[in-house]
Amino acid sequence: MGSSPASARDYFLKAYNLAVKSDIEAGKGTSLAYIGMSFENSHLFDSAIIYIDSAMVFFADDTLPRAEANKAALISEMANVEKAQGKYQSAISHYLASNAITQKFDVKERDINLGVGYINIAGVFEEMKQYEKALEYNFKALSVFNAGEAKLKDPAYLNRVRSRRSFAKLGMISEERKRKRGPEARQLLKREEPVILAFNNKDLSAD
């Protein structure tokens, strides 16, 4: 498979046709979802939404945990597209809907996915210049990651939680700066910099 979005579409269109021939519902939905994401990567957002919507049909009536997880991922992907289009309220609604499904299932990935959902919402509020709300959702993400870390023993999942938590902390520092709260941002940076640098190479110098 080629690395370009167009090559990805060709690959997943073949996968979709194979799933149709074999009458595999989940395969149809998954292939359409990936086609939608390839359009998203090409910034062809209207086409992305059409394919993501079409993919959701194949998981709509399936209540098995894996299908529900796919549904949550698709709703979150829809929110990503809407955020890119500047449809901020709709994006927030879809991120929250995705988290509501994720919340139902007590699996290892749950706290990671919930926290990432909150970080995504924080990112929307930051683009809207609503920094108080952005900070609120990064705090929610931090709380979820802390709870997840306390429960997890698998080193790979622990690293994923800690990595995502560093993104929440970066967001909090950014929001404090944008709220013109330089001392708070610098204090937070000083306290969290070693942990953040363990997972990110981003320049953390405070303004």
XYZ file of N, CA, C and O in Angstrom:
828
model
N 0.840 -1.204 0.000
C 0.000 0.000 0.000
C 0.867 1.242 0.000
O 1.807 1.336 0.770
N 0.532 2.219 -0.884
C 1.290 3.449 -0.927
C 1.006 4.306 0.282
O 0.080 4.063 1.053
N 1.818 5.357 0.443
C 1.704 6.182 1.645
C 0.791 7.382 1.447
O 0.437 8.038 2.413
N 0.401 7.695 0.210
C -0.425 8.868 -0.025
C -1.886 8.559 0.298
O -2.319 7.402 0.238
N -2.682 9.595 0.646
C -4.110 9.359 0.896
C -4.830 8.706 -0.277
O -5.698 7.854 -0.085
N -4.454 9.090 -1.511
C -5.104 8.495 -2.686
C -4.796 7.001 -2.779
O -5.678 6.192 -3.088
N -3.550 6.631 -2.487
C -3.180 5.208 -2.505
C -3.924 4.454 -1.409
O -4.361 3.314 -1.608
N -4.072 5.097 -0.257
C -4.814 4.478 0.845
C -6.261 4.244 0.440
O -6.833 3.181 0.729
N -6.859 5.208 -0.255
C -8.246 5.038 -0.702
C -8.380 3.863 -1.640
O -9.324 3.068 -1.538
N -7.454 3.733 -2.566
C -7.495 2.602 -3.507
C -7.408 1.278 -2.755
O -8.153 0.325 -3.043
N -6.528 1.216 -1.778
C -6.337 -0.011 -1.001
C -7.609 -0.372 -0.241
O -8.074 -1.516 -0.268
N -8.188 0.616 0.458
C -9.354 0.321 1.288
C -10.626 0.147 0.463
O -11.561 -0.522 0.910
N -10.656 0.710 -0.748
C -11.778 0.432 -1.635
C -11.755 -1.042 -2.056
O -12.800 -1.706 -2.104
N -10.564 -1.562 -2.313
C -10.443 -2.994 -2.627
C -10.854 -3.838 -1.426
O -11.529 -4.866 -1.561
N -10.453 -3.389 -0.222
C -10.836 -4.115 0.998
C -12.346 -4.084 1.179
O -12.953 -5.093 1.582
N -12.964 -2.944 0.876
C -14.423 -2.838 0.989
C -15.110 -3.794 0.008
O -16.050 -4.514 0.385
N -14.644 -3.808 -1.229
C -15.250 -4.697 -2.227
C -15.110 -6.166 -1.828
O -16.024 -6.973 -2.047
N -13.981 -6.514 -1.235
C -13.781 -7.885 -0.753
C -14.748 -8.191 0.391
O -15.324 -9.283 0.461
N -14.941 -7.235 1.280
C -15.879 -7.425 2.391
C -17.305 -7.572 1.888
O -18.095 -8.365 2.433
N -17.658 -6.809 0.840
C -18.994 -6.929 0.241
C -19.173 -8.319 -0.356
O -20.198 -8.987 -0.151
N -18.154 -8.770 -1.074
C -18.218 -10.090 -1.703
C -18.357 -11.197 -0.660
O -19.075 -12.176 -0.857
N -17.678 -11.014 0.468
C -17.707 -12.019 1.539
C -18.828 -11.772 2.537
O -19.005 -12.561 3.475
N -19.557 -10.659 2.363
C -20.659 -10.276 3.244
C -20.203 -10.178 4.700
O -20.827 -10.738 5.614
N -19.118 -9.445 4.921
C -18.588 -9.224 6.267
C -18.922 -7.782 6.664
O -18.302 -6.832 6.179
N -19.923 -7.624 7.543
C -20.419 -6.290 7.885
C -19.339 -5.412 8.513
O -19.170 -4.250 8.136
N -18.626 -5.955 9.493
C -17.597 -5.157 10.168
C -16.508 -4.742 9.184
O -15.969 -3.631 9.266
N -16.172 -5.632 8.239
C -15.167 -5.309 7.230
C -15.609 -4.165 6.337
O -14.809 -3.289 5.973
N -16.897 -4.153 5.989
C -17.426 -3.052 5.179
C -17.295 -1.732 5.941
O -16.821 -0.722 5.401
N -17.750 -1.744 7.197
C -17.704 -0.517 7.997
C -16.299 -0.007 8.214
O -16.023 1.193 8.076
N -15.386 -0.920 8.538
C -14.003 -0.523 8.796
C -13.346 0.051 7.545
O -12.638 1.064 7.599
N -13.579 -0.583 6.407
C -12.992 -0.100 5.146
C -13.507 1.290 4.798
O -12.739 2.177 4.406
N -14.828 1.501 4.958
C -15.393 2.819 4.671
C -14.828 3.883 5.608
O -14.579 5.018 5.202
N -14.613 3.495 6.868
C -14.039 4.434 7.833
C -12.648 4.876 7.390
O -12.321 6.073 7.449
N -11.835 3.933 6.958
C -10.484 4.282 6.526
C -10.502 5.123 5.244
O -9.656 6.013 5.072
N -11.453 4.868 4.372
C -11.588 5.718 3.185
C -11.922 7.149 3.623
O -11.356 8.127 3.123
N -12.846 7.258 4.592
C -13.194 8.576 5.126
C -11.988 9.289 5.704
O -11.782 10.489 5.473
N -11.159 8.556 6.464
C -9.971 9.177 7.067
C -8.963 9.599 6.009
O -8.265 10.602 6.180
N -8.900 8.848 4.911
C -7.977 9.243 3.837
C -8.437 10.550 3.194
O -7.618 11.403 2.834
N -9.758 10.730 3.062
C -10.275 12.013 2.565
C -9.977 13.129 3.566
O -9.642 14.256 3.172
N -10.102 12.820 4.855
C -9.774 13.805 5.884
C -8.318 14.239 5.761
O -7.996 15.428 5.841
N -7.415 13.261 5.554
C -5.995 13.584 5.410
C -5.712 14.422 4.170
O -4.700 15.125 4.107
N -6.601 14.334 3.188
C -6.481 15.156 1.972
C -7.205 16.488 2.113
O -7.269 17.264 1.161
N -7.784 16.758 3.291
C -8.562 17.962 3.557
C -9.806 18.047 2.679
O -10.306 19.151 2.400
N -10.310 16.905 2.270
C -11.577 16.824 1.529
C -12.658 16.444 2.542
O -13.118 15.305 2.604
N -13.040 17.422 3.352
C -13.810 17.124 4.550
C -15.241 16.673 4.263
O -15.785 15.837 4.980
N -15.872 17.232 3.231
C -17.241 16.815 2.918
C -17.277 15.331 2.530
O -18.172 14.594 2.955
N -16.304 14.908 1.740
C -16.228 13.491 1.365
C -15.917 12.625 2.581
O -16.453 11.516 2.726
N -15.058 13.135 3.466
C -14.731 12.390 4.683
C -15.980 12.116 5.502
O -16.200 10.985 5.974
N -16.829 13.130 5.667
C -18.046 12.970 6.462
C -18.990 11.958 5.819
O -19.597 11.123 6.512
N -19.104 11.975 4.509
C -19.981 11.020 3.812
C -19.549 9.590 4.115
O -20.376 8.724 4.446
N -18.257 9.322 4.037
C -17.774 7.953 4.246
C -17.818 7.541 5.717
O -18.126 6.389 6.041
N -17.531 8.473 6.614
C -17.609 8.138 8.042
C -19.054 7.866 8.438
O -19.348 6.920 9.181
N -19.982 8.676 7.921
C -21.409 8.432 8.157
C -21.823 7.054 7.630
O -22.556 6.313 8.291
N -21.356 6.731 6.437
C -21.687 5.434 5.836
C -21.123 4.283 6.662
O -21.764 3.245 6.825
N -19.929 4.473 7.193
C -19.306 3.436 8.019
C -20.117 3.170 9.279
O -20.265 2.024 9.720
N -20.654 4.241 9.886
C -21.382 4.102 11.152
C -22.628 3.239 11.003
O -23.052 2.596 11.960
N -23.197 3.204 9.815
C -24.396 2.390 9.578
C -24.130 0.923 9.909
O -24.995 0.228 10.450
N -22.920 0.467 9.624
C -22.607 -0.956 9.802
C -22.401 -1.333 11.272
O -22.369 -2.518 11.609
N -22.272 -0.346 12.151
C -22.104 -0.632 13.578
C -23.287 -0.155 14.417
O -23.317 -0.382 15.621
N -24.273 0.475 13.769
C -25.349 1.148 14.492
C -26.138 0.200 15.391
O -26.486 0.548 16.523
N -26.442 -0.994 14.898
C -27.311 -1.907 15.644
C -26.553 -2.992 16.389
O -27.165 -3.857 17.023
N -25.246 -2.967 16.310
C -24.416 -3.988 16.955
C -24.014 -3.484 18.340
O -23.383 -2.436 18.473
N -24.401 -4.213 19.386
C -24.118 -3.768 20.753
C -22.946 -4.515 21.391
O -22.691 -4.355 22.580
N -22.249 -5.328 20.617
C -21.066 -5.992 21.161
C -19.995 -4.934 21.477
O -19.903 -3.911 20.795
N -19.173 -5.185 22.506
C -18.177 -4.180 22.908
C -17.284 -3.697 21.775
O -17.005 -2.501 21.663
N -16.817 -4.610 20.913
C -15.923 -4.197 19.836
C -16.636 -3.259 18.864
O -16.064 -2.253 18.416
N -17.900 -3.568 18.542
C -18.663 -2.693 17.642
C -18.899 -1.338 18.286
O -18.817 -0.288 17.632
N -19.187 -1.331 19.593
C -19.385 -0.070 20.301
C -18.091 0.752 20.310
O -18.122 1.979 20.173
N -16.964 0.076 20.478
C -15.678 0.775 20.434
C -15.444 1.390 19.059
O -14.958 2.534 18.946
N -15.790 0.652 18.011
C -15.665 1.186 16.652
C -16.566 2.402 16.461
O -16.185 3.397 15.831
N -17.782 2.311 17.024
C -18.729 3.421 16.932
C -18.153 4.671 17.614
O -18.222 5.780 17.073
N -17.596 4.478 18.808
C -17.006 5.609 19.528
C -15.862 6.228 18.730
O -15.733 7.459 18.660
N -15.026 5.375 18.125
C -13.896 5.875 17.330
C -14.380 6.659 16.115
O -13.812 7.702 15.764
N -15.453 6.174 15.468
C -15.987 6.859 14.295
C -16.589 8.215 14.666
O -16.408 9.205 13.945
N -17.296 8.259 15.785
C -17.881 9.530 16.233
C -16.774 10.531 16.543
O -16.870 11.721 16.214
N -15.703 10.048 17.164
C -14.563 10.924 17.449
C -13.917 11.406 16.153
O -13.501 12.571 16.046
N -13.841 10.519 15.164
C -13.271 10.906 13.871
C -14.133 11.966 13.191
O -13.621 12.912 12.578
N -15.451 11.807 13.317
C -16.366 12.823 12.787
C -16.088 14.173 13.456
O -16.060 15.223 12.799
N -15.863 14.136 14.766
C -15.551 15.367 15.494
C -14.252 15.994 15.000
O -14.147 17.227 14.891
N -13.252 15.163 14.693
C -11.983 15.684 14.161
C -12.218 16.466 12.867
O -11.635 17.545 12.651
N -13.076 15.899 12.001
C -13.374 16.560 10.729
C -14.099 17.880 10.987
O -13.769 18.914 10.394
N -15.069 17.846 11.888
C -15.835 19.065 12.181
C -14.955 20.143 12.800
O -15.106 21.328 12.492
N -14.022 19.736 13.647
C -13.087 20.715 14.208
C -12.280 21.370 13.087
O -12.081 22.590 13.068
N -11.796 20.544 12.146
C -11.011 21.082 11.027
C -11.839 22.030 10.163
O -11.300 22.973 9.568
N -13.162 21.791 10.107
C -14.057 22.662 9.334
C -14.468 23.911 10.101
O -15.127 24.786 9.539
N -14.102 23.986 11.379
C -14.526 25.116 12.202
C -15.928 24.965 12.754
O -16.505 25.924 13.275
N -16.489 23.753 12.695
C -17.828 23.491 13.255
C -17.645 23.058 14.712
O -17.807 21.891 15.079
N -17.311 24.029 15.542
C -16.807 23.715 16.877
C -17.853 23.103 17.801
O -17.558 22.148 18.525
N -19.057 23.636 17.814
C -20.074 23.101 18.725
C -20.435 21.668 18.369
O -20.614 20.819 19.252
N -20.529 21.391 17.096
C -20.826 20.030 16.654
C -19.687 19.080 17.005
O -19.909 17.941 17.434
N -18.459 19.563 16.862
C -17.294 18.747 17.213
C -17.309 18.401 18.700
O -17.095 17.245 19.089
N -17.602 19.389 19.540
C -17.654 19.140 20.984
C -18.728 18.108 21.310
O -18.510 17.181 22.093
N -19.899 18.259 20.689
C -20.994 17.306 20.930
C -20.584 15.892 20.558
O -20.891 14.932 21.279
N -19.888 15.747 19.454
C -19.473 14.410 19.011
C -18.357 13.843 19.897
O -18.350 12.646 20.185
N -17.428 14.671 20.333
C -16.404 14.166 21.263
C -17.050 13.679 22.558
O -16.674 12.628 23.107
N -18.033 14.431 23.055
C -18.725 14.022 24.278
C -19.511 12.736 24.058
O -19.549 11.853 24.931
N -20.144 12.603 22.887
C -20.894 11.380 22.573
C -19.957 10.173 22.493
O -20.288 9.074 22.965
N -18.802 10.379 21.914
C -17.801 9.307 21.838
C -17.364 8.883 23.235
O -17.275 7.687 23.546
N -17.106 9.860 24.098
C -16.698 9.546 25.471
C -17.800 8.825 26.240
O -17.519 7.961 27.076
N -19.059 9.177 25.970
C -20.175 8.526 26.660
C -20.218 7.035 26.335
O -20.512 6.204 27.205
N -19.909 6.674 25.093
C -19.856 5.252 24.719
C -18.637 4.598 25.352
O -18.719 3.504 25.919
N -17.496 5.268 25.276
C -16.249 4.720 25.829
C -16.391 4.438 27.321
O -15.854 3.443 27.835
N -17.113 5.291 28.015
C -17.279 5.179 29.469
C -17.944 3.857 29.881
O -17.740 3.368 31.007
N -18.705 3.256 28.977
C -19.493 2.060 29.322
C -18.643 0.819 29.556
O -19.080 -0.118 30.217
N -17.448 0.781 28.977
C -16.710 -0.473 28.928
C -15.433 -0.399 29.762
O -14.593 0.470 29.568
N -15.315 -1.330 30.699
C -14.167 -1.349 31.612
C -13.033 -2.157 30.986
O -12.802 -3.309 31.331
N -12.360 -1.545 30.014
C -11.224 -2.179 29.342
C -9.985 -1.322 29.568
O -10.080 -0.160 29.994
N -8.823 -1.888 29.285
C -7.575 -1.173 29.565
C -7.480 0.164 28.837
O -6.929 1.131 29.359
N -8.034 0.207 27.627
C -7.919 1.422 26.822
C -8.869 2.527 27.272
O -8.754 3.659 26.817
N -9.818 2.204 28.156
C -10.888 3.161 28.444
C -10.344 4.504 28.942
O -10.705 5.565 28.408
N -9.507 4.488 29.970
C -9.039 5.753 30.531
C -8.181 6.531 29.541
O -8.232 7.767 29.503
N -7.403 5.812 28.728
C -6.612 6.488 27.696
C -7.540 7.201 26.709
O -7.372 8.392 26.405
N -8.557 6.466 26.213
C -9.458 7.045 25.212
C -10.317 8.166 25.783
O -10.564 9.176 25.114
N -10.763 8.003 27.031
C -11.538 9.076 27.670
C -10.693 10.343 27.813
O -11.149 11.446 27.496
N -9.475 10.169 28.292
C -8.594 11.313 28.476
C -8.287 12.018 27.174
O -8.303 13.258 27.100
N -8.033 11.239 26.124
C -7.762 11.834 24.809
C -8.991 12.597 24.313
O -8.871 13.681 23.729
N -10.178 12.037 24.589
C -11.405 12.752 24.217
C -11.486 14.116 24.884
O -11.836 15.123 24.252
N -11.143 14.173 26.176
C -11.166 15.452 26.892
C -10.099 16.405 26.353
O -10.338 17.625 26.243
N -8.921 15.883 26.008
C -7.884 16.730 25.410
C -8.374 17.306 24.080
O -8.139 18.487 23.771
N -9.065 16.482 23.297
C -9.606 16.966 22.021
C -10.607 18.097 22.238
O -10.615 19.093 21.501
N -11.462 17.947 23.253
C -12.432 19.004 23.558
C -11.697 20.266 23.996
O -12.045 21.384 23.582
N -10.673 20.096 24.820
C -9.868 21.248 25.239
C -9.283 21.960 24.027
O -9.248 23.199 23.972
N -8.830 21.184 23.044
C -8.268 21.773 21.828
C -9.288 22.599 21.059
O -8.945 23.653 20.493
N -10.543 22.132 21.033
C -11.594 22.907 20.363
C -11.819 24.230 21.097
O -11.874 25.303 20.485
N -11.938 24.164 22.418
C -12.157 25.390 23.185
C -10.977 26.349 23.036
O -11.163 27.575 23.013
N -9.778 25.797 22.925
C -8.612 26.674 22.742
C -8.700 27.392 21.401
O -8.411 28.588 21.315
N -9.118 26.684 20.359
C -9.281 27.344 19.057
C -10.373 28.417 19.112
O -10.323 29.406 18.381
N -11.367 28.195 19.985
C -12.453 29.169 20.156
C -12.034 30.317 21.089
O -12.827 31.215 21.346
N -10.799 30.232 21.608
C -10.256 31.218 22.547
C -11.020 31.241 23.874
O -11.035 32.247 24.585
N -11.627 30.116 24.208
C -12.292 29.962 25.510
C -11.335 29.182 26.412
O -11.493 27.983 26.651
N -10.334 29.893 26.919
C -9.223 29.228 27.589
C -9.602 28.633 28.942
O -9.032 27.634 29.356
N -10.576 29.243 29.621
C -11.037 28.680 30.898
C -11.634 27.292 30.666
O -11.361 26.346 31.419
N -12.465 27.169 29.629
C -13.079 25.872 29.329
C -12.022 24.870 28.860
O -12.084 23.681 29.199
N -11.062 25.340 28.081
C -9.978 24.459 27.632
C -9.213 23.908 28.827
O -8.915 22.704 28.907
N -8.918 24.789 29.773
C -8.199 24.367 30.975
C -9.020 23.355 31.765
O -8.490 22.356 32.264
N -10.325 23.587 31.845
C -11.222 22.672 32.568
C -11.148 21.258 31.990
O -11.072 20.268 32.733
N -11.148 21.163 30.661
C -11.146 19.831 30.052
C -9.771 19.174 30.095
O -9.673 17.941 30.175
N -8.713 19.966 30.081
C -7.401 19.356 30.290
C -7.255 18.842 31.726
O -6.619 17.810 31.962
N -7.866 19.540 32.682
C -7.891 19.035 34.055
C -8.665 17.713 34.127
O -8.273 16.790 34.847
N -9.785 17.627 33.403
C -10.552 16.379 33.380
C -9.704 15.246 32.809
O -9.725 14.119 33.322
N -8.984 15.539 31.739
C -8.106 14.532 31.137
C -7.059 14.068 32.141
O -6.809 12.867 32.295
N -6.473 15.028 32.838
C -5.442 14.715 33.825
C -5.993 13.808 34.917
O -5.345 12.831 35.332
N -7.190 14.098 35.367
C -7.831 13.284 36.399
C -8.051 11.850 35.919
O -7.794 10.885 36.654
N -8.503 11.705 34.689
C -8.746 10.371 34.125
C -7.429 9.602 33.983
O -7.345 8.415 34.321
N -6.400 10.284 33.499
C -5.107 9.611 33.336
C -4.528 9.185 34.689
O -3.948 8.099 34.807
N -4.682 10.027 35.684
C -4.179 9.667 37.017
C -4.901 8.438 37.556
O -4.284 7.547 38.149
N -6.222 8.390 37.357
C -6.999 7.229 37.798
C -6.576 5.985 37.028
O -6.451 4.892 37.597
N -6.340 6.149 35.720
C -5.919 5.021 34.897
C -4.571 4.476 35.315
O -4.363 3.258 35.370
N -3.661 5.377 35.625
C -2.315 4.949 36.039
C -2.384 4.119 37.320
O -1.643 3.139 37.474
N -3.277 4.497 38.215
C -3.397 3.776 39.487
C -3.904 2.355 39.285
O -3.615 1.450 40.079
N -4.647 2.125 38.188
C -5.242 0.801 37.956
C -4.386 -0.094 37.066
O -4.480 -1.314 37.142
N -3.575 0.500 36.217
C -2.867 -0.281 35.199
C -1.549 -0.849 35.714
O -0.848 -0.199 36.486
N -1.238 -2.043 35.235
C 0.045 -2.657 35.568
C 0.882 -2.954 34.326
O 2.088 -3.123 34.413
N 0.226 -3.008 33.166
C 0.913 -3.295 31.910
C 1.830 -2.122 31.553
O 1.367 -0.992 31.353
N 3.151 -2.334 31.457
C 4.085 -1.218 31.194
C 3.771 -0.446 29.915
O 3.916 0.775 29.876
N 3.341 -1.166 28.873
C 3.046 -0.488 27.610
C 1.880 0.483 27.780
O 1.930 1.623 27.289
N 0.845 0.050 28.476
C -0.308 0.922 28.693
C 0.032 2.055 29.646
O -0.439 3.180 29.492
N 0.856 1.774 30.645
C 1.288 2.831 31.559
C 2.028 3.935 30.812
O 1.816 5.126 31.052
N 2.900 3.539 29.889
C 3.632 4.536 29.094
C 2.684 5.356 28.229
O 2.882 6.562 28.056
N 1.652 4.702 27.684
C 0.682 5.426 26.863
C -0.084 6.440 27.709
O -0.311 7.573 27.290
N -0.473 6.032 28.928
C -1.168 6.953 29.827
C -0.273 8.138 30.157
O -0.697 9.308 30.108
N 0.984 7.869 30.481
C 1.897 8.953 30.872
C 2.195 9.886 29.702
O 2.324 11.100 29.885
N 2.295 9.302 28.514
C 2.522 10.124 27.325
C 1.343 11.056 27.082
O 1.513 12.269 26.866
N 0.106 10.504 27.125
C -1.081 11.330 26.896
C -1.232 12.379 28.001
O -1.665 13.498 27.751
N -0.878 11.999 29.224
C -0.972 12.953 30.334
C -0.038 14.138 30.093
O -0.370 15.288 30.419
N 1.118 13.888 29.485
C 2.040 14.990 29.192
C 1.414 15.975 28.209
O 1.652 17.181 28.292
N 0.575 15.473 27.277
C -0.110 16.373 26.346
C -1.117 17.248 27.089
O -1.271 18.431 26.770
N -1.822 16.656 28.064
C -2.764 17.447 28.858
C -2.035 18.555 29.605
O -2.503 19.701 29.677
N -0.861 18.231 30.153
C -0.097 19.238 30.896
C 0.431 20.331 29.968
O 0.433 21.515 30.325
N 0.858 19.940 28.780
C 1.273 20.946 27.799
C 0.124 21.887 27.470
O 0.305 23.110 27.356
N -1.065 21.303 27.307
C -2.241 22.123 27.025
C -2.522 23.103 28.153
O -2.841 24.274 27.908
N -2.398 22.641 29.382
C -2.643 23.504 30.536
C -1.657 24.670 30.575
O -2.035 25.815 30.864
N -0.390 24.385 30.268
C 0.614 25.452 30.235
C 0.273 26.469 29.151
O 0.314 27.689 29.373
N -0.114 25.971 27.980
C -0.484 26.850 26.875
C -1.671 27.728 27.246
O -1.679 28.942 26.968
N -2.657 27.128 27.913
C -3.859 27.899 28.257
C -3.580 28.949 29.322
O -4.124 30.052 29.268
N -2.717 28.620 30.274
C -2.356 29.621 31.285
C -1.640 30.810 30.632
O -1.862 31.968 30.991
N -0.778 30.517 29.653
C -0.104 31.611 28.946
C -1.117 32.501 28.223
O -1.038 33.731 28.273
N -2.056 31.847 27.544
C -3.018 32.611 26.743
C -4.003 33.380 27.606
O -4.616 34.341 27.141
N -4.164 32.958 28.836
C -4.989 33.707 29.786
C -4.183 34.838 30.440
O -4.650 35.471 31.369
N -2.960 35.034 29.937
C -2.059 36.081 30.455
C -1.702 35.828 31.918
O -1.543 36.762 32.706
N -1.576 34.551 32.253
C -1.204 34.174 33.624
C 0.205 33.575 33.589
O 0.422 32.396 33.837
N 1.162 34.461 33.217
C 2.550 34.031 33.067
C 3.130 33.350 34.295
O 3.750 32.290 34.177
N 2.955 33.916 35.502
C 3.533 33.255 36.686
C 3.002 31.844 36.904
O 3.763 30.932 37.239
N 1.682 31.663 36.688
C 1.103 30.333 36.852
C 1.664 29.365 35.813
O 1.953 28.202 36.116
N 1.809 29.848 34.564
C 2.350 29.000 33.499
C 3.784 28.594 33.816
O 4.168 27.431 33.644
N 4.582 29.553 34.286
C 5.980 29.239 34.594
C 6.091 28.275 35.776
O 6.939 27.378 35.781
N 5.216 28.454 36.764
C 5.232 27.550 37.919
C 4.863 26.126 37.501
O 5.498 25.150 37.910
N 3.832 26.037 36.666
C 3.417 24.725 36.174
C 4.501 24.102 35.310
O 4.800 22.903 35.413
N 5.132 24.911 34.470
C 6.208 24.431 33.617
C 7.374 23.905 34.441
O 7.908 22.821 34.174
N 7.748 24.661 35.461
C 8.875 24.248 36.301
C 8.594 22.909 36.976
O 9.468 22.037 37.066
N 7.347 22.748 37.441
C 6.990 21.521 38.147
C 6.894 20.319 37.212
O 7.288 19.213 37.560
N 6.384 20.551 35.991
C 6.062 19.422 35.108
C 7.084 19.172 34.010
O 7.022 18.163 33.333
N 8.033 20.082 33.821
C 8.946 19.978 32.680
C 9.663 18.631 32.570
O 9.709 18.051 31.481
N 10.221 18.063 33.655
C 10.922 16.776 33.500
C 10.020 15.663 32.961
O 10.439 14.870 32.110
N 8.770 15.626 33.441
C 7.838 14.589 32.993
C 7.449 14.815 31.534
O 7.414 13.886 30.732
N 7.173 16.081 31.192
C 6.771 16.384 29.817
C 7.900 16.072 28.845
O 7.686 15.473 27.787
N 9.117 16.450 29.200
C 10.254 16.206 28.310
C 10.539 14.722 28.123
O 11.125 14.325 27.119
N 10.113 13.906 29.071
C 10.315 12.460 28.933
C 9.514 11.901 27.760
O 9.859 10.859 27.201
N 8.442 12.618 27.361
C 7.572 12.106 26.306
C 7.450 13.044 25.113
O 6.858 12.695 24.106
N 7.997 14.249 25.197
C 7.883 15.235 24.117
C 9.206 15.947 23.920
O 9.950 16.174 24.858
N 9.443 16.342 22.666
C 10.639 17.125 22.366
C 10.321 18.600 22.163
O 11.141 19.364 21.680
N 9.097 18.997 22.527
C 8.644 20.348 22.261
C 9.412 21.371 23.097
O 9.733 21.113 24.247
N 9.661 22.519 22.496
C 10.309 23.610 23.235
C 9.343 24.126 24.296
O 8.237 24.553 23.983
N 9.754 24.067 25.545
C 8.873 24.419 26.640
C 9.202 25.777 27.253
O 8.666 26.115 28.294
N 10.060 26.543 26.636
C 10.469 27.802 27.248
C 9.251 28.710 27.430
O 8.496 28.951 26.511
N 9.064 29.196 28.655
C 7.912 30.034 28.948
C 8.092 31.425 28.353
O 9.194 31.948 28.317
N 6.995 32.000 27.909
C 7.055 33.359 27.343
C 7.259 34.378 28.441
O 6.765 34.209 29.532
